[in-house]
Amino acid sequence: MHTVPALGTGVRPRPLLQTVHLSVLGGRTLNVAVPFPQRPEGLAAARLELIRGNRRLSVDLVTEERRDGSLLLTATTPLLHAGPTERDTRGLVMDTGVWRFAVVTTDGGGRETRSDLSAPVPSTMDGPTLPTSPSTSSGAVFRPVRSVDGRAMLKVAAPAQQAELISFDLRWDRITVRGRLIAGRHPVPEYTVEAVRRGTAKSVPATPVWDGDDFTFDLPLTAMTAGSRKQHTWDVQLRAGRTRLKLARRLTHVRHPKQVFRTPYSIIALESGSLTRVHAHLTPSGALAVACAAFGTAAAGTNEDA
């Protein structure tokens, strides 16, 4: 968990509850679990608040009785980013910045008590998934952090300009790629698609079809294999003026995309009647790369750039 400055300095200290779990799964699903040392009859209602400046969002906490008679307060809620890239409509709408947590409990007499949340012990596990990933609906990042005085916070970062790879379809006569422009800084019609041969300045254009911020195009395999009998690797990118955006799978919780999203070699028949051996795959960083050669000129197992 990253550390941020303490917020609300000068405010009278509130009770502090120990957080046993705090995570954002799938890029946008907030999960919180907090033990509450009271009997069920001593609690009438509880809610979780997220506070930033004058904004205050809340979600009801569910109470679960534990074996020792205490309570566990839990909440699960989707999160949305207030920016223009957000595509979903369900969840708490949050703008960019650092939000602090508070638990508000109401006893049987109607009296409210506000408590801060302590940051949980950060996990040191290095598993196949990332502890925090971008939201698949907006590209924003909702990251649990801790303040210097040990309070739990949520840092919301706006999405960066990027070209997100949605899918690519391997067909007998073409490869169709689908993607999404996120947080574009130019009008959509100004973005073009090109494949750039790795290690050179050579590029060949493709023609994207736009539907809002989504785009679809067929890889220009004929031009990518023309004039050479060797296998070459090409990177695919969006371009607008001096802006170049590699097409990549970034809105994912997978730590090592190349090891998980594995694709086969394909033999594709071009319009000219010739055959091309193609391997469309992801690099370790998640970028789309295409290795191709005229069929029969590159032996199986030919080394290709990672």
PDB file of C-alpha atoms in Angstrom:
ATOM      1  CA  MET A   1       0.000   0.000   0.000  1.00  0.00           C
ATOM      2  CA  HIS A   2       1.317   3.418  -0.907  1.00  0.00           C
ATOM      3  CA  THR A   3       1.653   6.091   1.781  1.00  0.00           C
ATOM      4  CA  VAL A   4      -0.064   9.488   1.549  1.00  0.00           C
ATOM      5  CA  PRO A   5      -0.012  12.481   3.919  1.00  0.00           C
ATOM      6  CA  ALA A   6      -2.384  12.490   6.890  1.00  0.00           C
ATOM      7  CA  LEU A   7      -5.711  14.155   6.147  1.00  0.00           C
ATOM      8  CA  GLY A   8      -7.869  16.150   8.533  1.00  0.00           C
ATOM      9  CA  THR A   9      -5.051  17.289  10.801  1.00  0.00           C
ATOM     10  CA  GLY A  10      -6.337  19.452  13.646  1.00  0.00           C
ATOM     11  CA  VAL A  11      -9.606  17.494  13.821  1.00  0.00           C
ATOM     12  CA  ARG A  12     -10.441  15.912  17.169  1.00  0.00           C
ATOM     13  CA  PRO A  13      -9.202  12.288  17.114  1.00  0.00           C
ATOM     14  CA  ARG A  14     -11.935   9.724  16.452  1.00  0.00           C
ATOM     15  CA  PRO A  15     -12.126   6.118  17.612  1.00  0.00           C
ATOM     16  CA  LEU A  16     -10.019   3.840  15.435  1.00  0.00           C
ATOM     17  CA  LEU A  17     -11.294   0.501  14.144  1.00  0.00           C
ATOM     18  CA  GLN A  18      -8.887  -2.168  12.920  1.00  0.00           C
ATOM     19  CA  THR A  19      -9.500  -3.104   9.296  1.00  0.00           C
ATOM     20  CA  VAL A  20      -9.032  -6.803   8.633  1.00  0.00           C
ATOM     21  CA  HIS A  21      -9.635  -6.563   4.891  1.00  0.00           C
ATOM     22  CA  LEU A  22      -9.558  -3.723   2.360  1.00  0.00           C
ATOM     23  CA  SER A  23      -9.243  -4.346  -1.364  1.00  0.00           C
ATOM     24  CA  VAL A  24     -10.457  -3.284  -4.789  1.00  0.00           C
ATOM     25  CA  LEU A  25     -11.027  -6.382  -6.897  1.00  0.00           C
ATOM     26  CA  GLY A  26     -11.532  -6.440 -10.643  1.00  0.00           C
ATOM     27  CA  GLY A  27     -10.377  -2.840 -10.809  1.00  0.00           C
ATOM     28  CA  ARG A  28     -13.557  -1.348  -9.340  1.00  0.00           C
ATOM     29  CA  THR A  29     -15.189  -3.513  -6.633  1.00  0.00           C
ATOM     30  CA  LEU A  30     -14.476  -2.205  -3.130  1.00  0.00           C
ATOM     31  CA  ASN A  31     -14.427  -4.794  -0.331  1.00  0.00           C
ATOM     32  CA  VAL A  32     -14.153  -3.828   3.340  1.00  0.00           C
ATOM     33  CA  ALA A  33     -14.329  -5.931   6.519  1.00  0.00           C
ATOM     34  CA  VAL A  34     -14.097  -4.363  10.008  1.00  0.00           C
ATOM     35  CA  PRO A  35     -14.504  -6.120  13.401  1.00  0.00           C
ATOM     36  CA  PHE A  36     -16.847  -4.267  15.785  1.00  0.00           C
ATOM     37  CA  PRO A  37     -16.524  -5.168  19.483  1.00  0.00           C
ATOM     38  CA  GLN A  38     -20.202  -4.947  20.430  1.00  0.00           C
ATOM     39  CA  ARG A  39     -23.102  -7.327  20.814  1.00  0.00           C
ATOM     40  CA  PRO A  40     -25.741  -7.348  18.054  1.00  0.00           C
ATOM     41  CA  GLU A  41     -28.322  -5.772  20.379  1.00  0.00           C
ATOM     42  CA  GLY A  42     -26.037  -2.754  20.869  1.00  0.00           C
ATOM     43  CA  LEU A  43     -26.017  -1.784  17.186  1.00  0.00           C
ATOM     44  CA  ALA A  44     -29.043  -0.524  15.271  1.00  0.00           C
ATOM     45  CA  ALA A  45     -27.355   0.470  11.974  1.00  0.00           C
ATOM     46  CA  ALA A  46     -23.923   0.949  10.404  1.00  0.00           C
ATOM     47  CA  ARG A  47     -22.643   2.541   7.232  1.00  0.00           C
ATOM     48  CA  LEU A  48     -19.318   3.107   5.529  1.00  0.00           C
ATOM     49  CA  GLU A  49     -18.519   6.637   4.355  1.00  0.00           C
ATOM     50  CA  LEU A  50     -15.929   7.814   1.847  1.00  0.00           C
ATOM     51  CA  ILE A  51     -15.071  11.488   2.295  1.00  0.00           C
ATOM     52  CA  ARG A  52     -13.148  13.966   0.189  1.00  0.00           C
ATOM     53  CA  GLY A  53     -13.530  17.678   0.901  1.00  0.00           C
ATOM     54  CA  ASN A  54     -17.250  18.454   0.973  1.00  0.00           C
ATOM     55  CA  ARG A  55     -18.201  15.234  -0.807  1.00  0.00           C
ATOM     56  CA  ARG A  56     -19.500  12.333   1.243  1.00  0.00           C
ATOM     57  CA  LEU A  57     -20.519   8.964  -0.184  1.00  0.00           C
ATOM     58  CA  SER A  58     -21.982   6.144   1.871  1.00  0.00           C
ATOM     59  CA  VAL A  59     -22.916   2.490   1.627  1.00  0.00           C
ATOM     60  CA  ASP A  60     -24.676   0.330   4.231  1.00  0.00           C
ATOM     61  CA  LEU A  61     -22.544  -2.121   6.191  1.00  0.00           C
ATOM     62  CA  VAL A  62     -23.746  -5.686   6.626  1.00  0.00           C
ATOM     63  CA  THR A  63     -23.427  -7.110  10.157  1.00  0.00           C
ATOM     64  CA  GLU A  64     -22.234 -10.678  10.720  1.00  0.00           C
ATOM     65  CA  GLU A  65     -22.109 -12.169  14.226  1.00  0.00           C
ATOM     66  CA  ARG A  66     -18.846 -13.922  15.097  1.00  0.00           C
ATOM     67  CA  ARG A  67     -18.287 -16.872  17.426  1.00  0.00           C
ATOM     68  CA  ASP A  68     -16.993 -14.683  20.231  1.00  0.00           C
ATOM     69  CA  GLY A  69     -20.174 -12.575  20.176  1.00  0.00           C
ATOM     70  CA  SER A  70     -18.607  -9.578  18.436  1.00  0.00           C
ATOM     71  CA  LEU A  71     -19.637  -8.318  15.025  1.00  0.00           C
ATOM     72  CA  LEU A  72     -17.972  -8.151  11.636  1.00  0.00           C
ATOM     73  CA  LEU A  73     -19.064  -5.210   9.498  1.00  0.00           C
ATOM     74  CA  THR A  74     -18.665  -5.790   5.759  1.00  0.00           C
ATOM     75  CA  ALA A  75     -19.381  -3.843   2.588  1.00  0.00           C
ATOM     76  CA  THR A  76     -19.017  -4.606  -1.113  1.00  0.00           C
ATOM     77  CA  THR A  77     -19.785  -1.926  -3.690  1.00  0.00           C
ATOM     78  CA  PRO A  78     -18.748  -1.053  -7.259  1.00  0.00           C
ATOM     79  CA  LEU A  79     -16.828   2.176  -7.837  1.00  0.00           C
ATOM     80  CA  LEU A  80     -17.170   4.579 -10.765  1.00  0.00           C
ATOM     81  CA  HIS A  81     -14.933   7.381 -11.969  1.00  0.00           C
ATOM     82  CA  ALA A  82     -16.473  10.808 -12.493  1.00  0.00           C
ATOM     83  CA  GLY A  83     -14.545  11.367 -15.739  1.00  0.00           C
ATOM     84  CA  PRO A  84     -15.911  11.102 -19.291  1.00  0.00           C
ATOM     85  CA  THR A  85     -14.379   7.662 -19.945  1.00  0.00           C
ATOM     86  CA  GLU A  86     -16.711   5.894 -17.483  1.00  0.00           C
ATOM     87  CA  ARG A  87     -19.090   3.459 -19.200  1.00  0.00           C
ATOM     88  CA  ASP A  88     -21.024   1.947 -16.304  1.00  0.00           C
ATOM     89  CA  THR A  89     -23.811   3.530 -14.266  1.00  0.00           C
ATOM     90  CA  ARG A  90     -23.874   1.378 -11.115  1.00  0.00           C
ATOM     91  CA  GLY A  91     -21.787   2.300  -8.121  1.00  0.00           C
ATOM     92  CA  LEU A  92     -20.332   5.159  -6.109  1.00  0.00           C
ATOM     93  CA  VAL A  93     -19.169   7.979  -8.405  1.00  0.00           C
ATOM     94  CA  MET A  94     -15.782   9.273  -7.241  1.00  0.00           C
ATOM     95  CA  ASP A  95     -13.592  12.015  -8.662  1.00  0.00           C
ATOM     96  CA  THR A  96      -9.800  12.039  -8.749  1.00  0.00           C
ATOM     97  CA  GLY A  97      -8.021  12.474  -5.405  1.00  0.00           C
ATOM     98  CA  VAL A  98      -7.552  10.845  -2.003  1.00  0.00           C
ATOM     99  CA  TRP A  99     -10.640   9.733  -0.046  1.00  0.00           C
ATOM    100  CA  ARG A 100     -10.706   8.782   3.620  1.00  0.00           C
ATOM    101  CA  PHE A 101     -12.874   6.131   5.228  1.00  0.00           C
ATOM    102  CA  ALA A 102     -15.194   6.420   8.207  1.00  0.00           C
ATOM    103  CA  VAL A 103     -17.545   3.952   9.861  1.00  0.00           C
ATOM    104  CA  VAL A 104     -20.726   5.491  11.305  1.00  0.00           C
ATOM    105  CA  THR A 105     -22.610   3.332  13.795  1.00  0.00           C
ATOM    106  CA  THR A 106     -25.980   4.018  15.404  1.00  0.00           C
ATOM    107  CA  ASP A 107     -26.934   2.445  18.738  1.00  0.00           C
ATOM    108  CA  GLY A 108     -30.402   1.528  19.982  1.00  0.00           C
ATOM    109  CA  GLY A 109     -30.907   5.031  21.364  1.00  0.00           C
ATOM    110  CA  GLY A 110     -30.205   6.691  18.020  1.00  0.00           C
ATOM    111  CA  ARG A 111     -26.766   8.035  18.967  1.00  0.00           C
ATOM    112  CA  GLU A 112     -24.173   8.045  16.167  1.00  0.00           C
ATOM    113  CA  THR A 113     -20.467   7.307  16.589  1.00  0.00           C
ATOM    114  CA  ARG A 114     -17.870   7.994  13.902  1.00  0.00           C
ATOM    115  CA  SER A 115     -14.713   5.919  13.712  1.00  0.00           C
ATOM    116  CA  ASP A 116     -11.689   6.037  11.431  1.00  0.00           C
ATOM    117  CA  LEU A 117     -10.274   2.895   9.846  1.00  0.00           C
ATOM    118  CA  SER A 118      -6.711   1.741  10.332  1.00  0.00           C
ATOM    119  CA  ALA A 119      -4.864   0.529   7.246  1.00  0.00           C
ATOM    120  CA  PRO A 120      -4.541  -3.271   7.136  1.00  0.00           C
ATOM    121  CA  VAL A 121      -1.167  -4.949   6.986  1.00  0.00           C
ATOM    122  CA  PRO A 122      -0.152  -4.936   3.300  1.00  0.00           C
ATOM    123  CA  SER A 123       0.151  -8.297   1.607  1.00  0.00           C
ATOM    124  CA  THR A 124       3.607  -9.370   0.418  1.00  0.00           C
ATOM    125  CA  MET A 125       2.335 -12.225  -1.755  1.00  0.00           C
ATOM    126  CA  ASP A 126       3.494 -12.233  -5.371  1.00  0.00           C
ATOM    127  CA  GLY A 127       0.739 -14.238  -7.051  1.00  0.00           C
ATOM    128  CA  PRO A 128      -0.531 -14.412 -10.637  1.00  0.00           C
ATOM    129  CA  THR A 129      -2.743 -11.335 -10.186  1.00  0.00           C
ATOM    130  CA  LEU A 130      -1.966  -7.719  -9.362  1.00  0.00           C
ATOM    131  CA  PRO A 131      -3.065  -6.257  -5.989  1.00  0.00           C
ATOM    132  CA  THR A 132      -4.569  -3.270  -7.841  1.00  0.00           C
ATOM    133  CA  SER A 133      -5.632  -3.092 -11.480  1.00  0.00           C
ATOM    134  CA  PRO A 134      -7.361  -0.420 -13.583  1.00  0.00           C
ATOM    135  CA  SER A 135     -11.129  -0.313 -13.814  1.00  0.00           C
ATOM    136  CA  THR A 136     -12.342  -2.132 -16.910  1.00  0.00           C
ATOM    137  CA  SER A 137     -15.206   0.341 -17.323  1.00  0.00           C
ATOM    138  CA  SER A 138     -13.212   3.602 -17.216  1.00  0.00           C
ATOM    139  CA  GLY A 139      -9.475   2.937 -17.045  1.00  0.00           C
ATOM    140  CA  ALA A 140      -9.272   4.798 -13.713  1.00  0.00           C
ATOM    141  CA  VAL A 141      -7.304   3.291 -10.808  1.00  0.00           C
ATOM    142  CA  PHE A 142      -8.825   2.896  -7.324  1.00  0.00           C
ATOM    143  CA  ARG A 143      -5.883   2.103  -5.042  1.00  0.00           C
ATOM    144  CA  PRO A 144      -6.066   1.463  -1.269  1.00  0.00           C
ATOM    145  CA  VAL A 145      -3.321   3.481   0.453  1.00  0.00           C
ATOM    146  CA  ARG A 146      -2.366   4.414   4.003  1.00  0.00           C
ATOM    147  CA  SER A 147      -1.716   7.792   5.574  1.00  0.00           C
ATOM    148  CA  VAL A 148       1.453   8.480   7.544  1.00  0.00           C
ATOM    149  CA  ASP A 149      -0.568   8.097  10.759  1.00  0.00           C
ATOM    150  CA  GLY A 150      -1.810   4.643   9.717  1.00  0.00           C
ATOM    151  CA  ARG A 151      -5.311   5.491   8.479  1.00  0.00           C
ATOM    152  CA  ALA A 152      -6.837   3.663   5.504  1.00  0.00           C
ATOM    153  CA  MET A 153      -7.394   5.819   2.412  1.00  0.00           C
ATOM    154  CA  LEU A 154      -8.476   5.302  -1.184  1.00  0.00           C
ATOM    155  CA  LYS A 155      -6.509   7.059  -3.915  1.00  0.00           C
ATOM    156  CA  VAL A 156      -8.407   7.596  -7.182  1.00  0.00           C
ATOM    157  CA  ALA A 157      -6.333   8.289 -10.311  1.00  0.00           C
ATOM    158  CA  ALA A 158      -7.829   9.367 -13.645  1.00  0.00           C
ATOM    159  CA  PRO A 159      -7.134   7.117 -16.649  1.00  0.00           C
ATOM    160  CA  ALA A 160      -4.117   7.836 -18.817  1.00  0.00           C
ATOM    161  CA  GLN A 161      -4.380   8.213 -22.574  1.00  0.00           C
ATOM    162  CA  GLN A 162      -4.074   4.687 -23.968  1.00  0.00           C
ATOM    163  CA  ALA A 163      -5.164   2.267 -26.669  1.00  0.00           C
ATOM    164  CA  GLU A 164      -6.737  -0.775 -25.030  1.00  0.00           C
ATOM    165  CA  LEU A 165      -6.737  -4.099 -26.845  1.00  0.00           C
ATOM    166  CA  ILE A 166     -10.140  -5.739 -26.498  1.00  0.00           C
ATOM    167  CA  SER A 167      -9.656  -8.803 -28.711  1.00  0.00           C
ATOM    168  CA  PHE A 168      -8.271 -10.147 -31.953  1.00  0.00           C
ATOM    169  CA  ASP A 169     -10.016 -12.800 -34.033  1.00  0.00           C
ATOM    170  CA  LEU A 170      -7.933 -15.315 -35.988  1.00  0.00           C
ATOM    171  CA  ARG A 171      -9.739 -16.198 -39.228  1.00  0.00           C
ATOM    172  CA  TRP A 172      -8.684 -18.202 -42.268  1.00  0.00           C
ATOM    173  CA  ASP A 173      -8.235 -15.076 -44.402  1.00  0.00           C
ATOM    174  CA  ARG A 174      -7.564 -12.246 -41.928  1.00  0.00           C
ATOM    175  CA  ILE A 175      -6.956 -11.131 -38.358  1.00  0.00           C
ATOM    176  CA  THR A 176      -9.545  -8.679 -37.051  1.00  0.00           C
ATOM    177  CA  VAL A 177      -8.511  -6.506 -34.104  1.00  0.00           C
ATOM    178  CA  ARG A 178     -10.859  -4.676 -31.734  1.00  0.00           C
ATOM    179  CA  GLY A 179      -9.748  -1.938 -29.387  1.00  0.00           C
ATOM    180  CA  ARG A 180     -10.779   1.112 -27.413  1.00  0.00           C
ATOM    181  CA  LEU A 181      -9.282   4.582 -27.181  1.00  0.00           C
ATOM    182  CA  ILE A 182      -9.251   5.762 -23.546  1.00  0.00           C
ATOM    183  CA  ALA A 183      -8.827   9.402 -22.502  1.00  0.00           C
ATOM    184  CA  GLY A 184      -7.919  10.478 -26.018  1.00  0.00           C
ATOM    185  CA  ARG A 185      -6.413  13.957 -26.380  1.00  0.00           C
ATOM    186  CA  HIS A 186      -7.259  14.360 -30.057  1.00  0.00           C
ATOM    187  CA  PRO A 187     -10.553  14.062 -31.950  1.00  0.00           C
ATOM    188  CA  VAL A 188     -11.244  10.427 -32.810  1.00  0.00           C
ATOM    189  CA  PRO A 189     -10.943  10.913 -36.619  1.00  0.00           C
ATOM    190  CA  GLU A 190      -7.335  12.119 -36.194  1.00  0.00           C
ATOM    191  CA  TYR A 191      -6.168   8.727 -34.880  1.00  0.00           C
ATOM    192  CA  THR A 192      -4.831   6.295 -37.439  1.00  0.00           C
ATOM    193  CA  VAL A 193      -3.629   2.706 -37.025  1.00  0.00           C
ATOM    194  CA  GLU A 194      -0.271   1.434 -38.211  1.00  0.00           C
ATOM    195  CA  ALA A 195       1.925  -1.620 -37.833  1.00  0.00           C
ATOM    196  CA  VAL A 196       5.611  -0.798 -37.259  1.00  0.00           C
ATOM    197  CA  ARG A 197       8.288  -3.380 -38.038  1.00  0.00           C
ATOM    198  CA  ARG A 198      10.396  -3.852 -34.954  1.00  0.00           C
ATOM    199  CA  GLY A 199      13.899  -2.458 -35.173  1.00  0.00           C
ATOM    200  CA  THR A 200      13.112  -0.299 -38.206  1.00  0.00           C
ATOM    201  CA  ALA A 201      11.164   2.816 -39.131  1.00  0.00           C
ATOM    202  CA  LYS A 202       9.067   0.931 -41.660  1.00  0.00           C
ATOM    203  CA  SER A 203       5.315   1.087 -41.061  1.00  0.00           C
ATOM    204  CA  VAL A 204       2.178   0.068 -42.925  1.00  0.00           C
ATOM    205  CA  PRO A 205      -1.243   1.635 -42.291  1.00  0.00           C
ATOM    206  CA  ALA A 206      -4.514  -0.072 -41.428  1.00  0.00           C
ATOM    207  CA  THR A 207      -8.002   1.372 -41.790  1.00  0.00           C
ATOM    208  CA  PRO A 208      -9.935   1.575 -38.506  1.00  0.00           C
ATOM    209  CA  VAL A 209     -13.720   1.665 -38.331  1.00  0.00           C
ATOM    210  CA  TRP A 210     -14.836   3.779 -35.358  1.00  0.00           C
ATOM    211  CA  ASP A 211     -17.897   3.363 -33.159  1.00  0.00           C
ATOM    212  CA  GLY A 212     -17.552   6.088 -30.552  1.00  0.00           C
ATOM    213  CA  ASP A 213     -14.230   5.366 -28.825  1.00  0.00           C
ATOM    214  CA  ASP A 214     -14.186   1.741 -30.034  1.00  0.00           C
ATOM    215  CA  PHE A 215     -12.423   0.775 -33.223  1.00  0.00           C
ATOM    216  CA  THR A 216     -12.051  -2.289 -35.437  1.00  0.00           C
ATOM    217  CA  PHE A 217      -9.560  -3.029 -38.203  1.00  0.00           C
ATOM    218  CA  ASP A 218      -7.983  -5.893 -40.136  1.00  0.00           C
ATOM    219  CA  LEU A 219      -4.227  -6.278 -39.909  1.00  0.00           C
ATOM    220  CA  PRO A 220      -2.563  -5.353 -43.255  1.00  0.00           C
ATOM    221  CA  LEU A 221      -0.896  -8.751 -43.591  1.00  0.00           C
ATOM    222  CA  THR A 222      -0.264  -8.447 -47.335  1.00  0.00           C
ATOM    223  CA  ALA A 223       1.825  -5.293 -46.855  1.00  0.00           C
ATOM    224  CA  MET A 224       3.490  -6.722 -43.735  1.00  0.00           C
ATOM    225  CA  THR A 225       4.855  -9.752 -45.628  1.00  0.00           C
ATOM    226  CA  ALA A 226       5.633  -8.064 -48.969  1.00  0.00           C
ATOM    227  CA  GLY A 227       9.234  -7.651 -50.100  1.00  0.00           C
ATOM    228  CA  SER A 228      10.820 -10.039 -47.610  1.00  0.00           C
ATOM    229  CA  ARG A 229      11.225 -13.799 -47.274  1.00  0.00           C
ATOM    230  CA  LYS A 230      12.062 -13.617 -43.573  1.00  0.00           C
ATOM    231  CA  GLN A 231       9.881 -13.553 -40.504  1.00  0.00           C
ATOM    232  CA  HIS A 232       9.550 -10.125 -38.881  1.00  0.00           C
ATOM    233  CA  THR A 233       7.753  -8.903 -35.786  1.00  0.00           C
ATOM    234  CA  TRP A 234       5.453  -5.886 -35.945  1.00  0.00           C
ATOM    235  CA  ASP A 235       4.065  -3.682 -33.183  1.00  0.00           C
ATOM    236  CA  VAL A 236       0.606  -2.166 -33.605  1.00  0.00           C
ATOM    237  CA  GLN A 237      -0.150   1.382 -32.532  1.00  0.00           C
ATOM    238  CA  LEU A 238      -2.552   4.301 -32.773  1.00  0.00           C
ATOM    239  CA  ARG A 239      -1.102   7.566 -34.030  1.00  0.00           C
ATOM    240  CA  ALA A 240      -2.330  11.164 -33.921  1.00  0.00           C
ATOM    241  CA  GLY A 241       0.245  13.827 -34.732  1.00  0.00           C
ATOM    242  CA  ARG A 242       3.233  13.121 -32.484  1.00  0.00           C
ATOM    243  CA  THR A 243       1.182  10.891 -30.199  1.00  0.00           C
ATOM    244  CA  ARG A 244       1.855   7.170 -30.545  1.00  0.00           C
ATOM    245  CA  LEU A 245      -0.082   4.682 -28.426  1.00  0.00           C
ATOM    246  CA  LYS A 246       0.860   1.011 -28.460  1.00  0.00           C
ATOM    247  CA  LEU A 247      -2.197  -1.222 -28.622  1.00  0.00           C
ATOM    248  CA  ALA A 248      -2.037  -3.298 -25.432  1.00  0.00           C
ATOM    249  CA  ARG A 249      -4.087  -5.211 -22.861  1.00  0.00           C
ATOM    250  CA  ARG A 250      -3.778  -2.978 -19.784  1.00  0.00           C
ATOM    251  CA  LEU A 251      -7.210  -3.135 -18.127  1.00  0.00           C
ATOM    252  CA  THR A 252      -6.509  -6.498 -16.553  1.00  0.00           C
ATOM    253  CA  HIS A 253      -5.513  -7.891 -13.168  1.00  0.00           C
ATOM    254  CA  VAL A 254      -3.180 -10.457 -14.757  1.00  0.00           C
ATOM    255  CA  ARG A 255       0.415  -9.914 -13.648  1.00  0.00           C
ATOM    256  CA  HIS A 256       2.091 -11.669 -16.624  1.00  0.00           C
ATOM    257  CA  PRO A 257      -0.146 -11.295 -19.722  1.00  0.00           C
ATOM    258  CA  LYS A 258       2.171 -13.175 -22.090  1.00  0.00           C
ATOM    259  CA  GLN A 259       2.075 -16.284 -19.889  1.00  0.00           C
ATOM    260  CA  VAL A 260      -1.728 -16.279 -19.578  1.00  0.00           C
ATOM    261  CA  PHE A 261      -3.064 -15.032 -22.922  1.00  0.00           C
ATOM    262  CA  ARG A 262      -1.411 -17.568 -25.209  1.00  0.00           C
ATOM    263  CA  THR A 263      -2.256 -17.799 -28.899  1.00  0.00           C
ATOM    264  CA  PRO A 264      -1.446 -20.344 -31.633  1.00  0.00           C
ATOM    265  CA  TYR A 265       0.357 -19.890 -34.924  1.00  0.00           C
ATOM    266  CA  SER A 266      -2.014 -19.538 -37.877  1.00  0.00           C
ATOM    267  CA  ILE A 267      -1.800 -20.056 -41.611  1.00  0.00           C
ATOM    268  CA  ILE A 268      -3.751 -17.303 -43.384  1.00  0.00           C
ATOM    269  CA  ALA A 269      -4.666 -17.157 -47.084  1.00  0.00           C
ATOM    270  CA  LEU A 270      -4.216 -13.644 -48.498  1.00  0.00           C
ATOM    271  CA  GLU A 271      -6.229 -12.094 -51.320  1.00  0.00           C
ATOM    272  CA  SER A 272      -3.286 -12.654 -53.673  1.00  0.00           C
ATOM    273  CA  GLY A 273      -3.589 -16.406 -53.119  1.00  0.00           C
ATOM    274  CA  SER A 274      -0.349 -16.719 -51.153  1.00  0.00           C
ATOM    275  CA  LEU A 275      -0.140 -18.148 -47.642  1.00  0.00           C
ATOM    276  CA  THR A 276       1.245 -16.388 -44.571  1.00  0.00           C
ATOM    277  CA  ARG A 277       2.338 -17.897 -41.287  1.00  0.00           C
ATOM    278  CA  VAL A 278       1.254 -15.523 -38.506  1.00  0.00           C
ATOM    279  CA  HIS A 279       1.629 -15.428 -34.738  1.00  0.00           C
ATOM    280  CA  ALA A 280      -0.391 -12.631 -33.128  1.00  0.00           C
ATOM    281  CA  HIS A 281       0.537 -12.543 -29.439  1.00  0.00           C
ATOM    282  CA  LEU A 282       1.035 -10.391 -26.369  1.00  0.00           C
ATOM    283  CA  THR A 283       4.434  -9.224 -25.143  1.00  0.00           C
ATOM    284  CA  PRO A 284       5.343  -9.391 -21.420  1.00  0.00           C
ATOM    285  CA  SER A 285       3.982  -5.843 -21.040  1.00  0.00           C
ATOM    286  CA  GLY A 286       0.682  -6.805 -22.681  1.00  0.00           C
ATOM    287  CA  ALA A 287       1.266  -5.079 -26.034  1.00  0.00           C
ATOM    288  CA  LEU A 288       0.021  -6.647 -29.260  1.00  0.00           C
ATOM    289  CA  ALA A 289       2.817  -7.982 -31.482  1.00  0.00           C
ATOM    290  CA  VAL A 290       2.504  -9.829 -34.785  1.00  0.00           C
ATOM    291  CA  ALA A 291       5.207 -12.118 -36.175  1.00  0.00           C
ATOM    292  CA  CYS A 292       4.617 -13.087 -39.806  1.00  0.00           C
ATOM    293  CA  ALA A 293       6.367 -14.521 -42.854  1.00  0.00           C
ATOM    294  CA  ALA A 294       5.434 -15.966 -46.213  1.00  0.00           C
ATOM    295  CA  PHE A 295       4.476 -19.601 -45.606  1.00  0.00           C
ATOM    296  CA  GLY A 296       7.265 -22.076 -46.119  1.00  0.00           C
ATOM    297  CA  THR A 297      10.141 -19.611 -45.665  1.00  0.00           C
ATOM    298  CA  ALA A 298      10.404 -19.683 -41.847  1.00  0.00           C
ATOM    299  CA  ALA A 299      10.905 -22.972 -40.057  1.00  0.00           C
ATOM    300  CA  ALA A 300       8.896 -23.822 -36.990  1.00  0.00           C
ATOM    301  CA  GLY A 301      10.479 -22.485 -33.832  1.00  0.00           C
ATOM    302  CA  THR A 302      12.127 -19.503 -35.562  1.00  0.00           C
ATOM    303  CA  ASN A 303      13.168 -17.025 -32.909  1.00  0.00           C
ATOM    304  CA  GLU A 304      10.896 -14.007 -32.676  1.00  0.00           C
ATOM    305  CA  ASP A 305      11.122 -10.887 -30.588  1.00  0.00           C
ATOM    306  CA  ALA A 306       9.449 -11.061 -27.201  1.00  0.00           C
TER     307      ALA A 306
END
